[in-house]
Structure formats: C-alpha cells, structure tokens
Amino acid sequence: MWERGVAMYRTRLDRENEPGVKKVSRSVIRRLPVYLRVLDNLIGNDVEVISSRELSERTGFTAEQIRKDLAHFGAFGTKGTGYNTEALRSEILKIIGLHEKTAVIVVGAGHLGTALTRYNVNKNPYTHVVAAFDTSPEVVGDKILDVEVLHVSEMEEVVSKHNVRVAILAVPSEHAQAAADQVAGSGVKVIFNFAPLWVRAPDGVFVHNADLSVELQSLIYYATKEREKAH
Amino acid sequence: MWERGVAMYRTRLDRENEPGVKKVSRSVIRRLPVYLRVLDNLIGNDVEVISSRELSERTGFTAEQIRKDLAHFGAFGTKGTGYNTEALRSEILKIIGLHEKTAVIVVGAGHLGTALTRYNVNKNPYTHVVAAFDTSPEVVGDKILDVEVLHVSEMEEVVSKHNVRVAILAVPSEHAQAAADQVAGSGVKVIFNFAPLWVRAPDGVFVHNADLSVELQSLIYYATKEREKAH
DNA sequence: TCATGTGAAGAGCTTCACAGCA
DNA sequence: TGCTGTGAAGCTCTTCACATGA
C-alpha cells in the first residue's frame, strides 16, 4: 500500500471454514472504494444511471470484472439499463461498512503520522480521526488540525469510548510491534502499518503492512528496463 | 499500495511480445526487496548461509515460493546447503537495479511530501533523494534534512543532470496529472503517486498509484466482520 | 543426507460468451 | 435491443512432490 497489495504475506493460508461467510477476495474488496469514488463524482454531477462499461472507462477495470465484483453481493443493476448511482453507492457503503463514519486513530505523531492524520481528515470523507497518540512530551498536547495528540497511555480508554476499530501505525520500526500489540490489546480490529517492518497481530486482527521503502525499491526494477505500465 | 498492491489497474493487458524479456510478475518483484532486507540483517549478524526454509520463517513467504522467485533469475543456491547471504544479496541488488544508489525526486513539499522525503533519506539505504519540488514561495528554498526544496521550473534540469528515473508524487489531486505529465516529460521512468487519483503516463513510464484513502477504505471492510489476517 | 531447482497439480482470479430480463 | 448476471474457459500464480547434485 498500499497495495500491496497486495500479494499475501503469510506462511500458510489459514482461511478455513469461516462458516456462513462467503469468501470475497481481497482484490474485490480493494476495487469497491474505487467504484465508490466514481459514484460520488457522478452523483455530484446528477448522473442517475451508469453502465458497467462506463464504470470501466472511469476506473480502468473491465466491465465484466465490475459486474462480477458487484454480483458477489447481490443483483444491484437493471438489465438493459445499468446501475442506479445512488442505490449502488449505498450498497457499496453497506458492504464495506462505511455507511457510518469509521473511527480511526493514528499512532505516532511524527512527520508521517501528522501527514497521515491531515490526509485522512481532509481527503477521506468516510473516516473520523478520533485522536493521534505519541509518547514524546514535545508533541503530546498538540493538535493536528482538530485532532488532539494524546499520550499513548490514554489509548485504551479512547479506543473503547469511541469504539475504534482501525489504527494507523506510523511509529519507528523499533516500536512498531509493541504499538501493534497495544492497539490490538485495546480492541482495534484493523492495523494499517507504515513502519518498515511487518508487524504481527493475534487472530481476528487484520494487518496491512504498507512498507513504503519496500514498495519504492520494487518500483525501481521498472526504472531500468522498459516494462509494461500498470496501476 | 500500496499495494496495492496491488492488482492490475488497466483496461487491457498490453504486455505483449517484449522480445527477449522474460516476463517476471509484479508479485515476484515485490517480494525481492523483502528478501533483501532480511539478507541485510543476516549479513549484519555475520550469517553466511541461509536456507529457503529459514528465509520463509523470516519473511512469511513459503520456502517453495522463495526458491521459485529466485529461480526466475538464475541458480543462486547450493544444493544441500542453501544460499550464500552476500552472494544472494548482490544478485538481488543487480536484479532490481539497486546496485547503484537510485536518484529520486519528491514532487510536492507539503506534509506528505516532507514526510516521504524524510522517510526515504532516513530509512531507504538504496535511494538518494536529489531534491524536492514545490510551487509555493513559502517552501521553495527550504531544506528537508539535507534535501533542498526547489521550484518545479527547475525540475527538468535536475532530472537530466542527475539522471533521475523515479519520482514520488505528493501533490494535491487537482495538480497530480499535470505533475505526472511534467515528470514524465522530464524523462522520469517510474512514478509513485500518492494523490488520491489515478494518474496516467505515456507508454514506457511505470505508474504506481498508492492511494491511501482507497486503501484505508478497503481495510475498513475487515474491521466489521471477523476475517482472515493477512499482510 | 539435505536443500535446491523444477515439472506437474492445484487454486484463484479474470475474461469470454451468452442466457435472461427490462 | 441493450445491459446485467453467470457458468465455463483461460490464465496466472502458488503449492506439491521429487529428481538432482553438493
């Protein structure tokens, strides 16, 4: 991640038996917010219906893939016409779980943590950054936009009070695993980790390691030879 | 996204015929820097040989996958023993193109651009951040660590002088495509874009759109239901 | 004996092609 | 007619299993 996307980084696939839960792949889930953004734009321009072909042109995914993705969750379209933009948007919000603003915390209020806090406050209409956390007395008490920087000792209370289920980790590598343990212990269900180190979490906690240095290093491969252009 | 991961975001696969170029998948290329980091650690601890099984334990990838990945590029191991850490490291550096420090520019010196500049200067031993660029008189002339913030009008000269092939884009969405056009026009071959918008580039220029908001939104899916834990 | 390198099998995801319905 | 929804085919990547060689 970003994208890691994404490839699967684990020794064994242990996605077994989840009874009753239709398994939907990470790739599908990744594309949903992209559809969402296009729908937001269309609705802003009073477009009421869109076909999978038009969505394809605006997202870069094939029309078949878009139809398959949506079909995982139900039949939202009208044959011969397309998809109602408002209705589809509402369905996608429900699928992802964005129909209510998601409470998020940012752990680590250094440069990256500050940037990520601002980024989400300004650019992400579906999340609410409840607080940022740090250990340094120099930043605890500061505000990033309207977000207070609190001491990490207050984390558990904040997480449980606001029912926070998502944490963005932007702490130095040497503290990343400890921070992950702490947020997982506080009840957070998703960890979005930016430290250049793969943090582990107990079962039931979903970890996405963004790892910007690894991502950049892998991109350098495409700088030398002429290769295909991709996402 | 980064990952993106990362799924392929284009309407059609147009990876055709590249004559003589063995096609190596993005997934493989993504894993190489991970092996690299482990090898750096091992070498720092004077470990001279490592088996694919041990690499598996340290990376989370399966041993078979690691052997297959490396076999794409040659036979670097010794049967019955494993891989020589120094030799393997050196091979991976050559494969990715990291055997010489890669010159990188950062476009956009706001909070995110500043954080990304610092991140790469401090955490990425294989890149050299040549300069950051912005248009605002308030930041042009500043320094981020030792990196100068220059006006974008100087970009072409810097890119050609330092043979820069990689650009990190951290500009507002509304300027992202223009910035991408400019860096591509300057001769940059890889664009790592952080604006929440998919920028396009001419053939021959590899674009990776990180898109943190989309990534975060997709993660929220895993916050509600209990799902598998993954990278 | 031990771990690599690799053909074959398997799994998962994408594309194709078309039936079905407005 | 036009576009969705979907089985089937196709493709890519991963895992298995074992021959090979130090």
mmCIF file of C-alpha atoms in Angstrom, chain A:
data_model
loop_
_atom_site.group_PDB
_atom_site.id
_atom_site.type_symbol
_atom_site.label_atom_id
_atom_site.label_comp_id
_atom_site.label_asym_id
_atom_site.label_seq_id
_atom_site.Cartn_x
_atom_site.Cartn_y
_atom_site.Cartn_z
ATOM 1 C CA MET A 1 0.000 0.000 0.000
ATOM 2 C CA TRP A 2 -0.998 0.426 -0.315
ATOM 3 C CA GLU A 3 -1.102 -2.150 -2.224
ATOM 4 C CA ARG A 4 0.248 -4.278 -1.593
ATOM 5 C CA GLY A 5 -1.484 -5.050 -2.064
ATOM 6 C CA VAL A 6 -1.144 -6.745 -2.313
ATOM 7 C CA ALA A 7 0.065 -10.324 -2.545
ATOM 8 C CA MET A 8 -0.471 -12.402 0.530
ATOM 9 C CA TYR A 9 2.225 -12.271 3.104
ATOM 10 C CA ARG A 10 1.804 -15.251 5.360
ATOM 11 C CA THR A 11 3.285 -18.648 5.729
ATOM 12 C CA ARG A 12 0.098 -20.576 5.337
ATOM 13 C CA LEU A 13 -3.323 -19.789 4.148
ATOM 14 C CA ASP A 14 -5.476 -20.199 7.195
ATOM 15 C CA ARG A 15 -8.733 -19.002 5.803
ATOM 16 C CA GLU A 16 -10.691 -22.043 6.708
ATOM 17 C CA ASN A 17 -14.266 -22.876 7.242
ATOM 18 C CA GLU A 18 -15.492 -19.439 8.249
ATOM 19 C CA PRO A 19 -18.993 -20.816 8.399
ATOM 20 C CA GLY A 20 -21.588 -18.869 6.528
ATOM 21 C CA VAL A 21 -19.164 -16.194 5.461
ATOM 22 C CA LYS A 22 -18.947 -16.038 1.698
ATOM 23 C CA LYS A 23 -15.276 -15.623 0.991
ATOM 24 C CA VAL A 24 -14.689 -12.479 -1.018
ATOM 25 C CA SER A 25 -11.180 -11.900 -2.215
ATOM 26 C CA ARG A 26 -9.002 -9.020 -1.184
ATOM 27 C CA SER A 27 -8.817 -7.920 -4.828
ATOM 28 C CA VAL A 28 -12.560 -7.439 -4.969
ATOM 29 C CA ILE A 29 -12.644 -5.507 -1.722
ATOM 30 C CA ARG A 30 -9.859 -3.256 -2.951
ATOM 31 C CA ARG A 31 -11.822 -2.271 -6.017
ATOM 32 C CA LEU A 32 -15.012 -1.337 -4.199
ATOM 33 C CA PRO A 33 -13.753 2.024 -2.867
ATOM 34 C CA VAL A 34 -12.691 2.894 -6.400
ATOM 35 C CA TYR A 35 -16.219 2.369 -7.648
ATOM 36 C CA LEU A 36 -17.360 4.406 -4.699
ATOM 37 C CA ARG A 37 -15.247 7.388 -5.619
ATOM 38 C CA VAL A 38 -16.540 7.361 -9.187
ATOM 39 C CA LEU A 39 -20.102 7.123 -7.924
ATOM 40 C CA ASP A 40 -19.545 10.057 -5.579
ATOM 41 C CA ASN A 41 -18.442 12.127 -8.561
ATOM 42 C CA LEU A 42 -21.317 11.004 -10.739
ATOM 43 C CA ILE A 43 -23.873 11.764 -8.060
ATOM 44 C CA GLY A 44 -22.290 15.178 -7.619
ATOM 45 C CA ASN A 45 -22.961 15.735 -11.313
ATOM 46 C CA ASP A 46 -26.518 14.452 -11.078
ATOM 47 C CA VAL A 47 -25.890 11.317 -13.108
ATOM 48 C CA GLU A 48 -28.518 8.787 -12.092
ATOM 49 C CA VAL A 49 -27.598 5.667 -14.020
ATOM 50 C CA ILE A 50 -24.309 4.170 -15.121
ATOM 51 C CA SER A 51 -23.452 1.028 -17.058
ATOM 52 C CA SER A 52 -20.624 -1.313 -16.244
ATOM 53 C CA ARG A 53 -18.993 -0.204 -19.491
ATOM 54 C CA GLU A 54 -18.932 3.425 -18.401
ATOM 55 C CA LEU A 55 -17.665 2.438 -14.981
ATOM 56 C CA SER A 56 -14.959 0.515 -16.772
ATOM 57 C CA GLU A 57 -13.858 3.619 -18.652
ATOM 58 C CA ARG A 58 -13.674 5.608 -15.455
ATOM 59 C CA THR A 59 -11.879 3.035 -13.339
ATOM 60 C CA GLY A 60 -9.715 1.084 -15.736
ATOM 61 C CA PHE A 61 -11.202 -2.243 -14.663
ATOM 62 C CA THR A 62 -13.024 -4.340 -17.210
ATOM 63 C CA ALA A 63 -16.802 -4.187 -17.346
ATOM 64 C CA GLU A 64 -17.051 -7.943 -16.734
ATOM 65 C CA GLN A 65 -14.938 -7.666 -13.648
ATOM 66 C CA ILE A 66 -17.063 -4.865 -12.290
ATOM 67 C CA ARG A 67 -20.235 -6.871 -12.842
ATOM 68 C CA LYS A 68 -18.679 -9.937 -11.206
ATOM 69 C CA ASP A 69 -17.462 -7.914 -8.257
ATOM 70 C CA LEU A 70 -20.881 -6.441 -7.603
ATOM 71 C CA ALA A 71 -22.610 -9.763 -8.182
ATOM 72 C CA HIS A 72 -20.749 -11.181 -5.186
ATOM 73 C CA PHE A 73 -23.036 -9.133 -3.007
ATOM 74 C CA GLY A 74 -26.309 -9.130 -4.883
ATOM 75 C CA ALA A 75 -28.012 -8.036 -8.086
ATOM 76 C CA PHE A 76 -27.906 -4.276 -7.943
ATOM 77 C CA GLY A 77 -28.356 -3.461 -11.616
ATOM 78 C CA THR A 78 -31.245 -3.266 -14.024
ATOM 79 C CA LYS A 79 -30.857 -5.313 -17.185
ATOM 80 C CA GLY A 80 -30.811 -3.189 -20.296
ATOM 81 C CA THR A 81 -30.166 -0.040 -18.287
ATOM 82 C CA GLY A 82 -27.322 -0.222 -15.835
ATOM 83 C CA TYR A 83 -26.879 0.671 -12.199
ATOM 84 C CA ASN A 84 -28.632 3.418 -10.304
ATOM 85 C CA THR A 85 -25.799 5.521 -8.958
ATOM 86 C CA GLU A 86 -27.361 6.408 -5.610
ATOM 87 C CA ALA A 87 -28.525 2.884 -4.937
ATOM 88 C CA LEU A 88 -25.190 1.346 -5.896
ATOM 89 C CA ARG A 89 -23.293 3.839 -3.776
ATOM 90 C CA SER A 90 -25.476 2.994 -0.827
ATOM 91 C CA GLU A 91 -24.953 -0.754 -1.332
ATOM 92 C CA ILE A 92 -21.177 -0.388 -1.537
ATOM 93 C CA LEU A 93 -21.136 1.722 1.605
ATOM 94 C CA LYS A 94 -23.022 -1.011 3.402
ATOM 95 C CA ILE A 95 -20.770 -3.771 2.049
ATOM 96 C CA ILE A 96 -17.559 -2.096 3.140
ATOM 97 C CA GLY A 97 -19.028 -0.799 6.345
ATOM 98 C CA LEU A 98 -18.726 2.879 5.532
ATOM 99 C CA HIS A 99 -22.391 3.741 5.996
ATOM 100 C CA GLU A 100 -21.406 5.133 9.365
ATOM 101 C CA LYS A 101 -18.219 7.134 9.742
ATOM 102 C CA THR A 102 -15.469 4.837 10.929
ATOM 103 C CA ALA A 103 -13.495 5.920 13.961
ATOM 104 C CA VAL A 104 -9.746 5.761 13.360
ATOM 105 C CA ILE A 105 -6.730 6.513 15.499
ATOM 106 C CA VAL A 106 -3.241 7.403 14.357
ATOM 107 C CA VAL A 107 -0.385 6.093 16.465
ATOM 108 C CA GLY A 108 2.780 8.120 16.123
ATOM 109 C CA ALA A 109 2.588 11.888 15.612
ATOM 110 C CA GLY A 110 5.890 12.412 13.834
ATOM 111 C CA HIS A 111 6.067 13.714 10.295
ATOM 112 C CA LEU A 112 4.432 10.703 8.713
ATOM 113 C CA GLY A 113 1.764 10.369 11.402
ATOM 114 C CA THR A 114 0.954 14.050 11.087
ATOM 115 C CA ALA A 115 0.740 13.838 7.322
ATOM 116 C CA LEU A 116 -1.489 10.771 7.500
ATOM 117 C CA THR A 117 -3.746 12.419 10.042
ATOM 118 C CA ARG A 118 -4.169 15.503 7.879
ATOM 119 C CA TYR A 119 -4.640 13.357 4.796
ATOM 120 C CA ASN A 120 -7.500 11.439 6.330
ATOM 121 C CA VAL A 121 -9.170 14.427 7.892
ATOM 122 C CA ASN A 122 -9.055 16.331 4.613
ATOM 123 C CA LYS A 123 -9.416 13.648 1.977
ATOM 124 C CA ASN A 124 -11.304 10.801 3.475
ATOM 125 C CA PRO A 125 -14.991 11.593 3.948
ATOM 126 C CA TYR A 126 -15.740 8.182 5.408
ATOM 127 C CA THR A 127 -13.432 8.185 8.390
ATOM 128 C CA HIS A 128 -13.227 10.198 11.547
ATOM 129 C CA VAL A 129 -9.816 10.560 13.132
ATOM 130 C CA VAL A 130 -10.602 10.446 16.815
ATOM 131 C CA ALA A 131 -7.112 11.123 18.133
ATOM 132 C CA ALA A 132 -3.431 10.757 17.467
ATOM 133 C CA PHE A 133 -1.064 9.215 20.001
ATOM 134 C CA ASP A 134 2.576 9.665 20.833
ATOM 135 C CA THR A 135 4.934 9.254 23.763
ATOM 136 C CA SER A 136 7.014 12.376 23.331
ATOM 137 C CA PRO A 137 6.112 15.226 25.720
ATOM 138 C CA GLU A 138 7.048 17.601 22.909
ATOM 139 C CA VAL A 139 4.052 16.663 20.810
ATOM 140 C CA VAL A 140 1.547 15.342 23.350
ATOM 141 C CA GLY A 141 -0.988 18.118 23.813
ATOM 142 C CA ASP A 142 -0.546 19.490 20.290
ATOM 143 C CA LYS A 143 -3.293 19.489 17.726
ATOM 144 C CA ILE A 144 -3.127 18.309 14.129
ATOM 145 C CA LEU A 145 -5.935 20.267 12.514
ATOM 146 C CA ASP A 146 -8.675 19.476 15.019
ATOM 147 C CA VAL A 147 -7.180 16.205 16.158
ATOM 148 C CA GLU A 148 -5.639 16.089 19.599
ATOM 149 C CA VAL A 149 -2.324 14.355 20.188
ATOM 150 C CA LEU A 150 -2.702 12.269 23.324
ATOM 151 C CA HIS A 151 -0.286 10.178 25.325
ATOM 152 C CA VAL A 152 -0.367 6.507 24.418
ATOM 153 C CA SER A 153 -1.397 5.684 27.965
ATOM 154 C CA GLU A 154 -4.818 7.065 27.095
ATOM 155 C CA MET A 155 -5.224 4.839 24.085
ATOM 156 C CA GLU A 156 -7.247 2.030 25.607
ATOM 157 C CA GLU A 157 -9.776 4.443 27.059
ATOM 158 C CA VAL A 158 -10.192 6.328 23.782
ATOM 159 C CA VAL A 159 -10.488 3.139 21.757
ATOM 160 C CA SER A 160 -13.174 1.722 23.947
ATOM 161 C CA LYS A 161 -15.034 5.030 24.362
ATOM 162 C CA HIS A 162 -15.232 5.695 20.612
ATOM 163 C CA ASN A 163 -15.393 2.069 19.566
ATOM 164 C CA VAL A 164 -12.303 2.493 17.406
ATOM 165 C CA ARG A 165 -11.673 -0.485 15.162
ATOM 166 C CA VAL A 166 -8.974 0.869 12.867
ATOM 167 C CA ALA A 167 -5.493 2.098 13.761
ATOM 168 C CA ILE A 168 -2.907 3.676 11.509
ATOM 169 C CA LEU A 169 0.597 2.936 12.766
ATOM 170 C CA ALA A 170 3.281 5.479 11.976
ATOM 171 C CA VAL A 171 5.855 4.831 14.665
ATOM 172 C CA PRO A 172 9.548 3.983 14.323
ATOM 173 C CA SER A 173 10.269 0.349 13.434
ATOM 174 C CA GLU A 174 11.697 -0.449 16.835
ATOM 175 C CA HIS A 175 8.383 0.409 18.488
ATOM 176 C CA ALA A 176 6.081 -0.871 15.772
ATOM 177 C CA GLN A 177 5.465 -4.344 17.144
ATOM 178 C CA ALA A 178 4.863 -3.022 20.667
ATOM 179 C CA ALA A 179 2.452 -0.445 19.294
ATOM 180 C CA ALA A 180 0.665 -3.122 17.310
ATOM 181 C CA ASP A 181 0.360 -5.269 20.423
ATOM 182 C CA GLN A 182 -1.022 -2.337 22.339
ATOM 183 C CA VAL A 183 -3.646 -1.342 19.780
ATOM 184 C CA ALA A 184 -4.666 -4.962 19.288
ATOM 185 C CA GLY A 185 -4.960 -5.279 23.054
ATOM 186 C CA SER A 186 -7.140 -2.199 23.132
ATOM 187 C CA GLY A 187 -9.653 -3.819 20.820
ATOM 188 C CA VAL A 188 -8.654 -2.481 17.420
ATOM 189 C CA LYS A 189 -9.517 -4.894 14.582
ATOM 190 C CA VAL A 190 -7.520 -3.475 11.677
ATOM 191 C CA ILE A 191 -3.941 -2.233 11.713
ATOM 192 C CA PHE A 192 -2.598 -0.208 8.809
ATOM 193 C CA ASN A 193 1.125 -0.238 9.449
ATOM 194 C CA PHE A 194 3.598 2.149 7.840
ATOM 195 C CA ALA A 195 6.696 1.117 9.743
ATOM 196 C CA PRO A 196 9.189 -0.683 7.513
ATOM 197 C CA LEU A 197 8.709 -3.915 9.396
ATOM 198 C CA TRP A 198 5.972 -6.492 9.227
ATOM 199 C CA VAL A 199 4.059 -6.435 12.425
ATOM 200 C CA ARG A 200 2.135 -9.434 13.651
ATOM 201 C CA ALA A 201 -1.188 -9.418 15.388
ATOM 202 C CA PRO A 202 -3.401 -12.008 17.063
ATOM 203 C CA ASP A 203 -6.031 -13.865 15.061
ATOM 204 C CA GLY A 204 -9.041 -11.718 14.390
ATOM 205 C CA VAL A 205 -6.921 -8.637 13.814
ATOM 206 C CA PHE A 206 -6.301 -7.781 10.189
ATOM 207 C CA VAL A 207 -2.891 -6.291 9.476
ATOM 208 C CA HIS A 208 -1.940 -4.462 6.336
ATOM 209 C CA ASN A 209 1.715 -3.573 6.102
ATOM 210 C CA ALA A 210 2.248 -0.689 3.717
ATOM 211 C CA ASP A 211 6.024 -0.608 3.801
ATOM 212 C CA LEU A 212 6.894 2.340 1.617
ATOM 213 C CA SER A 213 10.580 1.532 1.322
ATOM 214 C CA VAL A 214 9.968 -1.970 0.027
ATOM 215 C CA GLU A 215 7.369 -0.646 -2.370
ATOM 216 C CA LEU A 216 9.707 2.012 -3.671
ATOM 217 C CA GLN A 217 12.549 -0.467 -4.019
ATOM 218 C CA SER A 218 10.376 -2.813 -6.026
ATOM 219 C CA LEU A 219 9.364 0.032 -8.322
ATOM 220 C CA ILE A 220 12.982 0.755 -9.117
ATOM 221 C CA TYR A 221 13.003 -2.533 -11.009
ATOM 222 C CA TYR A 222 10.778 -0.859 -13.587
ATOM 223 C CA ALA A 223 13.035 2.167 -13.884
ATOM 224 C CA THR A 224 15.831 0.370 -15.639
ATOM 225 C CA LYS A 225 14.240 -1.690 -18.335
ATOM 226 C CA GLU A 226 11.239 -0.804 -20.402
ATOM 227 C CA ARG A 227 8.323 -2.635 -18.995
ATOM 228 C CA GLU A 228 4.603 -2.596 -19.011
ATOM 229 C CA LYS A 229 2.797 0.255 -17.417
ATOM 230 C CA ALA A 230 0.399 -0.673 -14.679
ATOM 231 C CA HIS A 231 -1.549 0.643 -11.763
#
